[in-house]
XYZ file of C-alpha atoms in Angstrom:
716
model
C 7.478 -46.651 32.843
C 10.459 -44.466 33.537
C 10.538 -43.225 29.946
C 6.831 -42.438 30.051
C 7.331 -40.552 33.279
C 10.235 -38.487 31.846
C 8.053 -37.658 28.734
C 5.202 -36.504 30.920
C 7.533 -34.458 33.109
C 9.125 -32.705 30.157
C 5.708 -32.098 28.551
C 4.282 -30.531 31.695
C 7.413 -28.500 32.267
C 7.438 -27.263 28.657
C 3.832 -26.212 28.725
C 4.344 -24.448 32.104
C 7.380 -22.513 30.743
C 5.467 -21.584 27.562
C 2.478 -20.442 29.596
C 4.635 -18.441 32.026
C 6.556 -16.677 29.190
C 3.420 -16.003 27.153
C 1.555 -14.563 30.129
C 4.603 -12.532 31.085
C 4.854 -11.101 27.595
C 1.166 -10.309 27.445
C 1.289 -8.644 30.917
C 4.191 -6.439 29.735
C 2.160 -5.516 26.651
C -0.889 -4.771 28.822
C 1.348 -2.651 31.084
C 2.540 -0.614 28.168
C -1.035 -0.269 26.946
C -2.231 0.767 30.391
C 0.496 3.374 30.797
C -0.373 4.698 27.378
C -4.017 4.952 28.399
C -2.997 7.012 31.505
C -0.842 9.335 29.406
C -3.569 9.626 26.870
C -6.075 10.835 29.478
C -3.998 13.961 30.260
C -3.370 14.983 26.654
C -5.625 17.807 25.331
C -7.680 17.594 22.179
C -7.645 13.756 22.031
C -11.378 13.454 21.488
C -11.441 14.938 17.980
C -8.065 13.462 17.110
C -9.116 9.850 17.830
C -12.316 10.076 15.816
C -10.652 8.736 12.637
C -8.636 5.917 14.123
C -11.476 3.378 14.648
C -13.347 1.331 12.133
C -10.824 1.405 9.268
C -8.093 -0.896 8.095
C -7.075 -2.247 4.736
C -8.133 -5.928 4.921
C -7.483 -8.585 2.385
C -11.010 -9.973 2.661
C -13.798 -9.460 0.123
C -16.260 -8.206 2.735
C -17.420 -4.669 2.908
C -20.333 -2.529 3.974
C -23.567 -2.572 2.155
C -23.711 -1.040 -1.299
C -24.384 2.733 -1.143
C -27.597 3.859 -2.722
C -25.819 5.596 -5.657
C -24.189 2.316 -6.649
C -27.249 0.043 -6.518
C -27.942 0.340 -10.289
C -24.375 0.591 -11.482
C -22.325 -1.936 -9.528
C -20.794 -4.945 -11.316
C -22.284 -8.356 -11.092
C -19.205 -9.627 -9.239
C -19.665 -7.123 -6.454
C -23.363 -7.874 -6.228
C -22.493 -11.554 -5.643
C -19.928 -10.664 -3.002
C -22.362 -8.511 -0.972
C -25.247 -10.938 -1.362
C -23.021 -13.623 0.155
C -21.412 -11.510 2.836
C -24.161 -11.953 5.409
C -24.394 -15.720 4.761
C -20.588 -15.961 5.008
C -20.581 -14.139 8.328
C -23.304 -16.281 9.714
C -21.634 -19.525 8.657
C -18.263 -18.452 9.926
C -19.742 -17.553 13.280
C -21.440 -20.951 13.457
C -18.219 -22.707 12.506
C -16.279 -20.847 15.114
C -18.815 -21.706 17.847
C -18.724 -25.340 16.771
C -14.950 -25.269 16.763
C -14.896 -23.823 20.271
C -17.188 -26.596 21.522
C -15.024 -29.287 19.910
C -11.784 -27.867 21.282
C -12.712 -26.842 24.802
C -9.632 -28.586 26.118
C -7.296 -26.351 23.973
C -8.351 -22.785 24.771
C -5.558 -20.232 24.454
C -5.724 -16.483 24.962
C -4.928 -14.325 22.019
C -3.701 -10.782 21.728
C -6.305 -8.088 21.400
C -7.885 -7.717 17.938
C -5.491 -10.233 16.438
C -7.445 -12.280 13.944
C -4.414 -14.409 12.981
C -3.867 -15.427 16.661
C -7.500 -16.428 17.070
C -7.560 -18.339 13.907
C -4.504 -20.456 14.315
C -3.163 -20.409 17.889
C -4.476 -23.948 18.551
C -2.260 -25.213 15.685
C 0.816 -23.219 16.622
C 3.262 -23.998 13.920
C 0.753 -23.574 11.071
C 0.914 -19.824 11.476
C 4.673 -19.524 11.619
C 6.670 -18.076 8.859
C 8.764 -21.077 7.626
C 11.717 -18.979 6.681
C 11.818 -17.394 10.125
C 11.613 -20.846 11.781
C 14.409 -22.272 9.636
C 16.689 -19.316 10.385
C 16.195 -19.759 14.109
C 16.691 -23.514 13.884
C 19.861 -22.959 11.908
C 21.307 -20.806 14.623
C 20.262 -23.283 17.329
C 21.793 -26.140 15.363
C 25.177 -24.306 15.295
C 25.000 -23.799 19.052
C 24.153 -27.475 19.691
C 26.341 -29.147 17.054
C 28.831 -30.722 19.532
C 25.933 -32.573 21.230
C 24.529 -33.626 17.843
C 27.948 -34.934 16.823
C 28.193 -37.023 19.988
C 24.708 -38.379 19.485
C 25.498 -39.352 15.902
C 28.799 -41.035 16.799
C 27.213 -44.450 17.671
C 25.474 -44.465 14.251
C 28.760 -43.794 12.453
C 30.512 -46.636 14.373
C 27.573 -48.996 13.563
C 27.774 -48.170 9.820
C 31.553 -48.758 9.761
C 31.178 -52.122 11.535
C 28.542 -53.242 9.100
C 30.726 -52.169 6.156
C 33.682 -54.134 7.445
C 31.594 -57.246 7.945
C 30.144 -57.009 4.454
C 26.685 -56.504 5.857
C 23.969 -54.221 4.566
C 22.593 -51.190 6.135
C 18.905 -50.690 6.382
C 17.616 -48.000 4.063
C 14.177 -46.554 3.452
C 12.295 -43.796 1.753
C 13.484 -41.055 3.990
C 11.120 -38.529 2.548
C 8.194 -40.548 3.959
C 9.095 -40.953 7.557
C 6.156 -41.795 9.694
C 4.998 -38.773 11.554
C 1.713 -37.815 13.150
C 1.872 -34.478 11.370
C 1.619 -36.072 7.883
C -2.040 -36.785 8.391
C -2.618 -33.095 8.927
C -0.874 -31.987 5.738
C -4.120 -30.923 4.020
C -5.201 -29.119 7.223
C -2.026 -26.943 7.306
C -2.224 -26.197 3.580
C -5.744 -25.004 4.163
C -4.563 -22.811 7.045
C -2.081 -21.147 4.731
C -4.777 -20.417 2.157
C -7.236 -19.135 4.797
C -4.638 -16.823 6.306
C -3.662 -15.503 2.841
C -7.258 -14.445 2.299
C -7.643 -13.033 5.840
C -4.702 -11.497 7.653
C -1.253 -12.987 8.304
C 0.487 -9.861 9.568
C 2.307 -9.978 12.928
C 3.367 -7.149 15.210
C 6.602 -6.901 17.209
C 4.843 -8.416 20.336
C 3.684 -11.378 18.312
C 7.114 -11.878 16.806
C 8.642 -11.884 20.234
C 6.143 -14.504 21.333
C 6.952 -16.566 18.298
C 10.677 -16.421 18.796
C 10.459 -17.334 22.460
C 8.088 -20.263 21.794
C 10.388 -21.561 19.032
C 13.390 -21.440 21.415
C 11.409 -23.266 24.137
C 10.302 -25.926 21.667
C 13.881 -26.491 20.449
C 15.324 -26.537 23.894
C 12.837 -29.101 25.204
C 13.089 -31.145 22.046
C 16.856 -31.454 22.658
C 16.265 -32.372 26.358
C 13.742 -34.914 25.211
C 16.182 -36.521 22.774
C 18.988 -36.605 25.387
C 16.622 -38.318 27.869
C 15.638 -40.943 25.341
C 19.298 -41.539 24.474
C 20.096 -42.247 28.063
C 17.001 -44.432 28.685
C 16.670 -46.178 25.309
C 19.698 -45.964 23.064
C 18.444 -48.382 20.412
C 15.142 -46.395 19.842
C 17.104 -43.109 19.577
C 19.483 -44.740 17.097
C 16.651 -45.630 14.760
C 15.268 -42.107 14.954
C 18.723 -40.522 14.336
C 19.259 -42.814 11.404
C 16.009 -41.651 9.778
C 16.642 -38.008 10.744
C 20.188 -37.687 9.247
C 19.167 -39.686 6.232
C 16.270 -37.353 5.485
C 18.542 -34.411 4.616
C 17.922 -35.126 0.976
C 14.289 -33.973 1.258
C 14.255 -30.266 0.435
C 11.603 -27.739 -0.264
C 9.305 -29.076 2.484
C 8.333 -27.641 5.831
C 8.159 -29.480 9.155
C 4.896 -31.120 8.146
C 5.741 -32.151 4.518
C 4.001 -29.150 3.068
C 5.710 -27.984 -0.117
C 6.564 -24.325 0.498
C 7.153 -23.856 -3.220
C 3.550 -24.699 -3.852
C 1.732 -21.950 -5.790
C -1.867 -21.018 -6.428
C -2.579 -20.166 -10.041
C -4.885 -17.250 -10.741
C -5.975 -15.727 -14.032
C -5.316 -11.975 -14.312
C -4.669 -9.623 -17.176
C -1.073 -9.462 -18.342
C 1.115 -6.360 -17.852
C 1.381 -5.717 -21.607
C -1.006 -7.973 -23.328
C -4.870 -7.896 -22.918
C -5.079 -11.708 -23.041
C -5.450 -13.530 -19.727
C -2.165 -15.081 -18.388
C -1.389 -17.226 -15.446
C 0.062 -15.496 -12.340
C 1.542 -17.358 -9.328
C 0.755 -16.479 -5.723
C 3.013 -17.796 -2.937
C 1.658 -18.897 0.338
C 3.511 -16.541 2.669
C 4.191 -12.934 3.304
C 7.723 -11.648 3.865
C 8.364 -11.917 7.612
C 4.560 -11.660 8.058
C 4.362 -8.028 6.873
C 1.858 -6.830 4.423
C 3.817 -6.286 1.214
C 0.950 -6.509 -1.277
C 1.032 -4.310 -4.337
C -1.759 -2.408 -5.963
C -2.003 -5.279 -8.425
C -2.518 -7.802 -5.621
C -5.382 -5.864 -4.057
C -7.139 -5.188 -7.355
C -6.922 -8.792 -8.583
C -7.814 -10.316 -5.239
C -11.055 -8.270 -5.330
C -11.888 -9.644 -8.760
C -11.162 -6.624 -10.946
C -9.043 -6.601 -14.134
C -5.600 -5.099 -14.006
C -2.896 -3.759 -16.238
C 0.516 -2.272 -15.480
C 2.151 0.142 -17.849
C 5.714 1.387 -17.552
C 6.093 5.026 -18.556
C 9.499 6.710 -19.114
C 9.664 10.467 -18.674
C 11.755 12.768 -20.834
C 14.417 12.937 -18.117
C 14.633 9.075 -17.715
C 12.441 8.389 -14.610
C 10.446 5.129 -14.878
C 6.944 5.575 -13.636
C 4.242 2.955 -12.930
C 0.891 3.744 -14.536
C -1.702 1.225 -13.353
C -5.007 0.566 -14.911
C -8.443 -1.066 -14.233
C -9.270 -1.404 -17.878
C -12.474 -0.937 -19.761
C -11.015 -0.923 -23.228
C -14.188 0.018 -25.083
C -15.138 2.877 -22.779
C -14.949 6.469 -23.951
C -15.132 7.702 -20.395
C -11.683 7.753 -18.806
C -10.681 8.933 -15.303
C -7.135 9.526 -14.091
C -6.509 9.391 -10.302
C -3.468 11.205 -8.959
C -2.211 10.764 -5.334
C -0.592 13.306 -3.054
C 2.652 13.551 -1.140
C 4.142 10.366 0.486
C 1.364 8.432 -1.127
C 0.866 6.045 -4.088
C -2.017 4.642 -6.130
C -2.794 2.363 -3.194
C -4.687 5.223 -1.648
C -7.463 5.049 -4.312
C -8.187 1.367 -3.646
C -7.481 1.145 0.090
C -11.113 0.940 1.187
C -12.004 -2.131 -0.819
C -14.908 -2.769 -3.161
C -17.436 -0.092 -2.163
C -15.379 2.483 -0.425
C -12.687 3.271 -3.024
C -12.947 5.861 -5.810
C -11.145 3.659 -8.327
C -13.561 0.774 -7.978
C -16.551 3.202 -7.860
C -15.520 4.766 -11.130
C -14.970 1.372 -12.756
C -18.411 0.240 -11.706
C -19.869 3.314 -13.317
C -18.329 2.457 -16.669
C -15.074 4.354 -16.602
C -11.696 3.195 -17.831
C -9.580 3.850 -14.687
C -5.930 4.904 -14.694
C -3.936 5.266 -11.495
C -0.893 7.451 -11.599
C 2.291 7.267 -9.568
C 4.660 10.136 -9.332
C 8.454 9.752 -9.189
C 9.983 9.307 -5.774
C 10.296 5.649 -4.699
C 12.992 4.182 -2.524
C 13.774 1.737 -5.268
C 14.842 4.684 -7.550
C 13.528 3.347 -10.821
C 15.362 5.104 -13.659
C 16.700 4.223 -17.100
C 20.192 4.708 -15.578
C 20.228 1.787 -13.199
C 23.349 3.198 -11.517
C 21.865 6.641 -10.852
C 23.069 8.152 -7.566
C 20.688 8.950 -4.762
C 21.631 12.640 -4.937
C 20.852 12.834 -8.651
C 17.605 10.775 -8.410
C 16.061 13.006 -5.711
C 16.997 16.240 -7.428
C 13.491 17.360 -8.504
C 10.740 19.708 -7.313
C 7.000 19.991 -7.919
C 7.960 21.489 -11.274
C 9.174 18.079 -12.557
C 6.020 16.382 -11.343
C 3.947 18.778 -13.405
C 6.213 19.167 -16.398
C 7.671 15.673 -16.706
C 5.603 13.073 -14.880
C 2.048 14.108 -15.680
C 2.672 14.831 -19.393
C 4.312 11.382 -19.794
C 1.403 9.546 -18.226
C -1.329 11.622 -19.944
C 0.321 11.136 -23.351
C 0.548 7.351 -22.680
C -3.178 7.308 -21.818
C -3.896 9.198 -24.980
C -1.794 6.784 -27.059
C -3.505 3.726 -25.520
C -7.133 4.986 -25.714
C -6.725 6.402 -29.190
C -5.355 3.068 -30.439
C -7.995 0.985 -28.736
C -11.050 3.078 -29.626
C -9.992 3.666 -33.239
C -9.682 -0.064 -33.742
C -13.281 -0.609 -32.768
C -15.507 -0.957 -35.796
C -18.035 1.897 -36.072
C -20.114 2.118 -39.217
C -21.019 5.812 -38.724
C -17.326 6.938 -38.861
C -16.728 5.842 -42.506
C -13.041 5.364 -41.803
C -12.577 8.625 -40.009
C -10.001 8.692 -37.224
C -10.556 10.889 -34.193
C -7.804 12.844 -32.609
C -9.198 12.218 -29.127
C -12.163 9.818 -29.226
C -12.558 9.801 -25.333
C -13.167 12.224 -22.460
C -10.475 12.314 -19.739
C -11.248 13.573 -16.239
C -8.686 13.818 -13.440
C -9.310 13.359 -9.683
C -6.410 14.514 -7.516
C -5.688 14.770 -3.794
C -3.410 17.190 -1.842
C -0.138 17.694 -3.680
C -1.621 15.923 -6.660
C -4.162 18.753 -6.978
C -1.370 21.407 -7.157
C 0.523 19.273 -9.705
C -2.538 18.952 -12.029
C -3.186 22.686 -11.935
C 0.429 23.433 -12.679
C 0.258 20.882 -15.529
C -2.809 22.491 -17.146
C -1.404 26.037 -16.911
C 2.063 25.192 -18.187
C 0.668 23.077 -20.997
C -1.483 26.014 -22.188
C 1.555 28.379 -22.022
C 3.705 25.919 -23.977
C 0.971 25.508 -26.727
C 0.465 21.892 -25.819
C -2.907 20.106 -25.394
C -3.555 18.927 -21.850
C -6.337 16.515 -23.077
C -8.359 16.942 -19.919
C -12.145 17.618 -19.780
C -12.569 18.159 -16.038
C -10.538 18.547 -12.837
C -11.781 17.384 -9.427
C -9.391 18.501 -6.702
C -9.664 17.112 -3.202
C -8.031 19.455 -0.703
C -5.512 20.694 -3.274
C -2.113 22.157 -2.171
C -0.785 25.431 -3.584
C -1.627 27.975 -0.920
C -0.298 27.425 2.611
C -0.052 30.783 4.339
C -2.799 29.802 6.820
C -1.293 26.882 8.656
C -0.276 25.744 12.142
C 2.769 26.750 14.091
C 4.357 23.371 13.400
C 4.301 24.000 9.640
C 5.567 27.527 10.180
C 8.585 26.184 12.091
C 9.194 23.599 9.374
C 9.073 26.385 6.797
C 11.692 28.441 8.596
C 13.918 25.376 9.096
C 13.690 24.271 5.490
C 14.351 27.759 4.111
C 17.365 28.099 6.347
C 18.882 24.620 6.068
C 17.374 23.279 2.866
C 20.082 24.372 0.473
C 22.759 23.008 2.820
C 21.008 19.685 3.456
C 19.972 18.942 -0.100
C 23.385 17.470 -1.138
C 23.574 15.469 2.087
C 19.949 14.323 2.548
C 18.361 14.604 -0.902
C 15.300 12.596 -0.095
C 13.096 11.982 2.956
C 12.192 8.350 3.485
C 12.873 5.359 5.788
C 16.339 4.261 4.576
C 16.707 0.488 5.253
C 14.549 -2.593 4.930
C 14.849 -3.388 8.626
C 13.345 -0.038 9.768
C 10.600 -0.195 7.108
C 9.716 -3.697 8.315
C 9.815 -2.402 11.937
C 7.407 0.420 11.105
C 5.045 -1.967 9.403
C 5.073 -4.286 12.410
C 4.712 -1.496 14.912
C 1.653 -0.307 12.964
C 0.181 -3.690 13.596
C 0.910 -3.430 17.359
C -0.735 0.030 17.402
C -3.906 -1.567 16.003
C -3.757 -4.522 18.401
C -3.338 -2.335 21.531
C -5.807 0.556 21.225
C -4.469 2.817 24.020
C -0.886 2.595 22.628
C -2.247 3.262 19.113
C -4.310 6.133 20.420
C -1.279 7.739 22.095
C 0.830 7.457 18.883
C -2.137 8.714 16.844
C -2.451 11.794 19.176
C 1.261 12.561 19.052
C 1.397 12.248 15.223
C -1.649 14.450 14.983
C 0.062 17.116 17.083
C 2.898 17.155 14.616
C 0.534 17.972 11.726
C -1.528 20.572 13.654
C -4.252 18.440 15.203
C -5.452 16.772 12.040
C -7.640 13.775 13.018
C -6.826 11.538 10.016
C -6.103 7.862 10.666
C -2.334 8.206 10.683
C -1.850 4.811 12.392
C -3.970 3.050 9.752
C -1.991 4.645 6.936
C 1.318 3.456 8.366
C 0.126 -0.077 8.050
C -0.747 0.248 4.319
C 1.120 -2.128 1.986
C 2.864 0.673 0.104
C 4.963 1.294 3.239
C 6.585 -2.153 3.187
C 10.100 -3.466 3.782
C 10.926 -3.508 0.012
C 9.763 -0.141 -1.185
C 7.896 2.940 -0.146
C 7.092 6.413 -1.499
C 9.518 9.140 -0.435
C 9.740 12.909 -0.971
C 12.480 14.891 -2.450
C 13.919 17.641 -0.154
C 13.437 19.996 -3.071
C 9.696 19.264 -3.068
C 9.510 20.122 0.661
C 11.560 23.253 -0.036
C 9.188 24.192 -2.867
C 6.178 23.976 -0.450
C 8.077 26.103 2.016
C 8.644 28.725 -0.709
C 4.909 28.778 -1.459
C 4.145 29.341 2.181
C 6.700 32.131 2.493
C 5.513 33.884 -0.660
C 1.803 33.345 0.269
C 1.372 32.482 -3.430
C 0.983 29.456 -5.654
C 4.369 29.729 -7.381
C 6.705 27.479 -9.319
C 10.113 26.539 -7.906
C 12.450 29.357 -6.985
C 15.999 28.293 -8.106
C 17.601 30.819 -5.712
C 19.017 33.308 -8.186
C 17.738 35.690 -10.791
C 19.918 34.113 -13.511
C 18.599 30.617 -12.915
C 15.029 31.885 -12.783
C 15.459 33.786 -16.066
C 16.825 30.655 -17.696
C 13.810 28.663 -16.474
C 10.985 31.220 -16.695
C 12.252 34.148 -18.746
C 12.122 36.514 -15.795
C 13.935 36.887 -12.425
C 11.012 35.554 -10.350
C 9.231 32.230 -10.553
C 5.894 32.049 -12.388
C 2.899 32.941 -10.207
C 0.357 30.323 -11.151
C -2.524 32.015 -9.277
C -2.259 35.003 -11.599
C -2.574 32.725 -14.617
C -5.756 30.920 -13.679
C -7.435 32.503 -16.719
C -5.612 29.907 -18.760
C -7.646 27.118 -17.243
C -10.201 26.168 -19.928
C -11.942 23.235 -18.260
C -14.345 23.026 -15.297
C -12.799 22.604 -11.867
C -14.454 21.179 -8.825
C -12.822 22.015 -5.471
C -13.496 19.959 -2.354
C -12.290 20.924 1.149
C -12.452 19.364 4.627
C -13.577 21.334 7.630
C -11.440 19.168 9.928
C -8.433 19.350 7.604
C -5.509 20.951 9.468
C -2.906 20.193 6.776
C -4.611 22.231 4.015
C -7.287 24.267 5.643
C -10.578 25.122 3.899
C -9.541 28.833 3.778
C -6.682 27.900 1.469
C -8.963 25.884 -0.822
C -11.347 28.805 -0.975
C -8.425 31.024 -2.049
C -8.108 28.806 -5.081
C -11.877 29.182 -5.628
C -11.833 33.031 -5.363
C -8.981 33.417 -7.822
C -10.690 30.996 -10.291
C -13.955 32.852 -9.987
C -12.103 36.110 -10.628
C -10.503 34.573 -13.689
C -13.923 33.409 -15.035
C -13.090 29.733 -14.614
C -16.039 27.414 -14.426
C -15.506 26.238 -10.802
C -17.531 24.782 -7.999
C -16.734 24.474 -4.275
C -17.864 21.902 -1.685
C -16.983 21.273 1.981
C -17.307 18.095 3.983
C -16.570 17.224 7.632
C -13.333 15.537 6.723
C -9.714 15.596 7.818
C -6.892 15.502 5.321
C -6.588 11.743 4.657
C -10.290 11.067 4.881
C -10.563 11.987 1.176
C -8.712 8.802 0.217
C -8.244 6.409 3.184
C -11.752 6.430 4.668
C -15.003 5.034 3.421
C -17.093 8.147 2.696
C -20.257 7.525 0.766
C -21.195 11.180 0.373
C -17.728 11.988 -1.061
C -17.979 9.201 -3.667
C -21.475 10.343 -4.576
C -20.205 13.919 -5.066
C -17.187 12.887 -7.161
C -19.290 10.654 -9.393
C -21.894 13.329 -9.835
C -19.267 15.768 -11.018
C -17.770 13.186 -13.396
C -21.186 12.579 -15.002
C -21.406 16.291 -15.940
C -18.811 15.712 -18.677
C -20.567 15.562 -22.021
C -20.152 12.430 -24.194
C -17.493 12.508 -26.931
C -18.668 14.389 -30.045
C -18.426 12.795 -33.470
C -16.014 15.393 -34.839
C -13.764 16.133 -31.936
C -10.575 18.176 -32.258
C -7.724 18.803 -29.819
C -8.126 21.448 -27.197
C -6.939 24.960 -27.827
C -3.561 26.179 -26.675
C -2.572 29.630 -25.579
C 0.073 31.694 -27.364
C 1.582 34.612 -25.516
C 1.717 37.457 -28.018
C 4.552 40.072 -27.933
C 2.207 42.685 -26.390
C 1.249 40.310 -23.601
C -2.316 39.501 -24.798
C -3.480 35.960 -25.303
C -4.895 34.056 -28.277
C -6.300 30.583 -28.482
C -6.981 28.017 -31.228
C -10.546 27.097 -31.948
C -12.022 24.301 -29.962
C -15.259 22.347 -30.158
C -15.308 22.273 -26.294
C -16.201 25.930 -25.759
C -18.453 25.028 -22.906
C -15.284 24.153 -20.909
C -13.591 27.482 -21.452
C -15.442 29.493 -18.913
C -16.725 32.904 -19.927
C -13.446 34.404 -21.096
C -13.311 35.837 -24.589
C -12.074 33.421 -27.263
C -9.928 35.024 -29.977
C -9.179 32.796 -33.023
C -5.513 32.143 -33.657
C -4.228 32.000 -37.198
């Protein structure tokens, strides 16, 4: 009776302490959220700024909005199945949740706002804990309580010695199968892990604090419970201690006997070989942050994937990713902008992402990644930070893009020429495919620079069309914030470059903290709205979903895209010059060595070299690259007789990649479809030779329809 009374007293006290601490933590979070709401009410311009923060988040589920009209006849059978089942899945899940609530009315716990993980698994508390996090906390607590553990184990040691001296035997058992009420729930916990992998297992700072406090309370009351049992029933505690200390040989299991090394095999395309291989998925995220790669997102959504390592001429190792259609002659290359990666082109899931839309329309999709990762991938594994980040936009255009385009050319030429075609009679095509490029922001400026410099250097650029979404290049019409940054960079940039060569979050801890704070910003709308507004002020009032972008997997604790200080300085030089220029090396001698003249090359004056159609797209709400600056590209291209089109949408800067915009996808796909099919006798594109008298000449090309209306002079 006394033992039962003590157990009940400890149980009631433990639950009371847990409830008090949980409610206190939630009230503190609500207070912060409420104060944020009050501050938000007095900030000007918040209405337009907060337009983009709602209704978007990269989720690991397969659900999505209904198929847009332009994809109804071209979507893959897999995506049709997903969307046909989406409504049934939602209905069944709602019914299951209602039934679950009726069955568990006695265990109703409040959850943090908008936290799916909390609502799914709060009733089974430990099933949602990160096992590594729990073990680390228990390890620290065990070191604190080791004197008490030693005293409790002392009777067991004395008993074993006494039995040994008497020649007796000691009871042994299969310590890995100790009776526990949790063993019957093994399959349930395994299922919880799988469910949370396919939904959302991220936690914010507030949820982590709650987790740590609850683990501490559980450990403290467990110790108190053991001490009480030792005082009231030493023999029963002796048997439990015997089993506990003997079970140290069982490793690789969690508290419930679930093997944490268990893996889920999935079939994906290999990195180098087209044959399917087996890939292992673990059952946990690192410290419950979203660290998925582009490969994880693509394969989880049921698409094929291939990773290609590309080495530039100066030794940088780039990741060229692919959603392959090996027999397709239609190829699209997607190039991200500054502080971004290929994740931006797939961030909106099945029906909202340009990469998946192009694949469903029959394109072989390549996703480019520019140099500039915190991991500093280079052939020289010991390269210093100062040397790695020593590059400008010039290197993006003259090193990165050529390396990836040539790798695409090598792959597609090899694949398509191996396909048996009776009408070719053994003839080999130089370029048996049509390659289009879709670029955003800085990626647009890089692609323009690549085309112009390739023509000057008498090299084929292999492109058939450019689609530029809010391209960089001209920045003279910008906000006062960017003007101040320009002055600061031009003044301090040359001094800071040797000290701070790259701009990025330096340590794993701070990258993890940013990822978790982004989760808190989504859980608490007023706090997230305040941070969104303040971040928008920094970029001139742009209403892009900056909070949602911070939570993307490519900003994770292991790696993230950074930006070289020389790239930022290059943009400042463009803004000061009010021209689209190449990098100014700071002296006439250095510029002469690089360009043959004391001033950097003005790309805007060389737009007549562009021999392919260009489609420009601008956003009326874009405060980073305003529509006036995109129209400046358009006017110069029109003046140079480039075949160019211009279109505006009601978008902010990041809406072109990180928001589900059906009209944008429809426009991009319509421009891609304007590219004529590959001709039977296709030759490489013409290159420009600068004659001594300054005139231009070009080689003949079968793609004269892409050269605009400029005069073509045969080169011999």
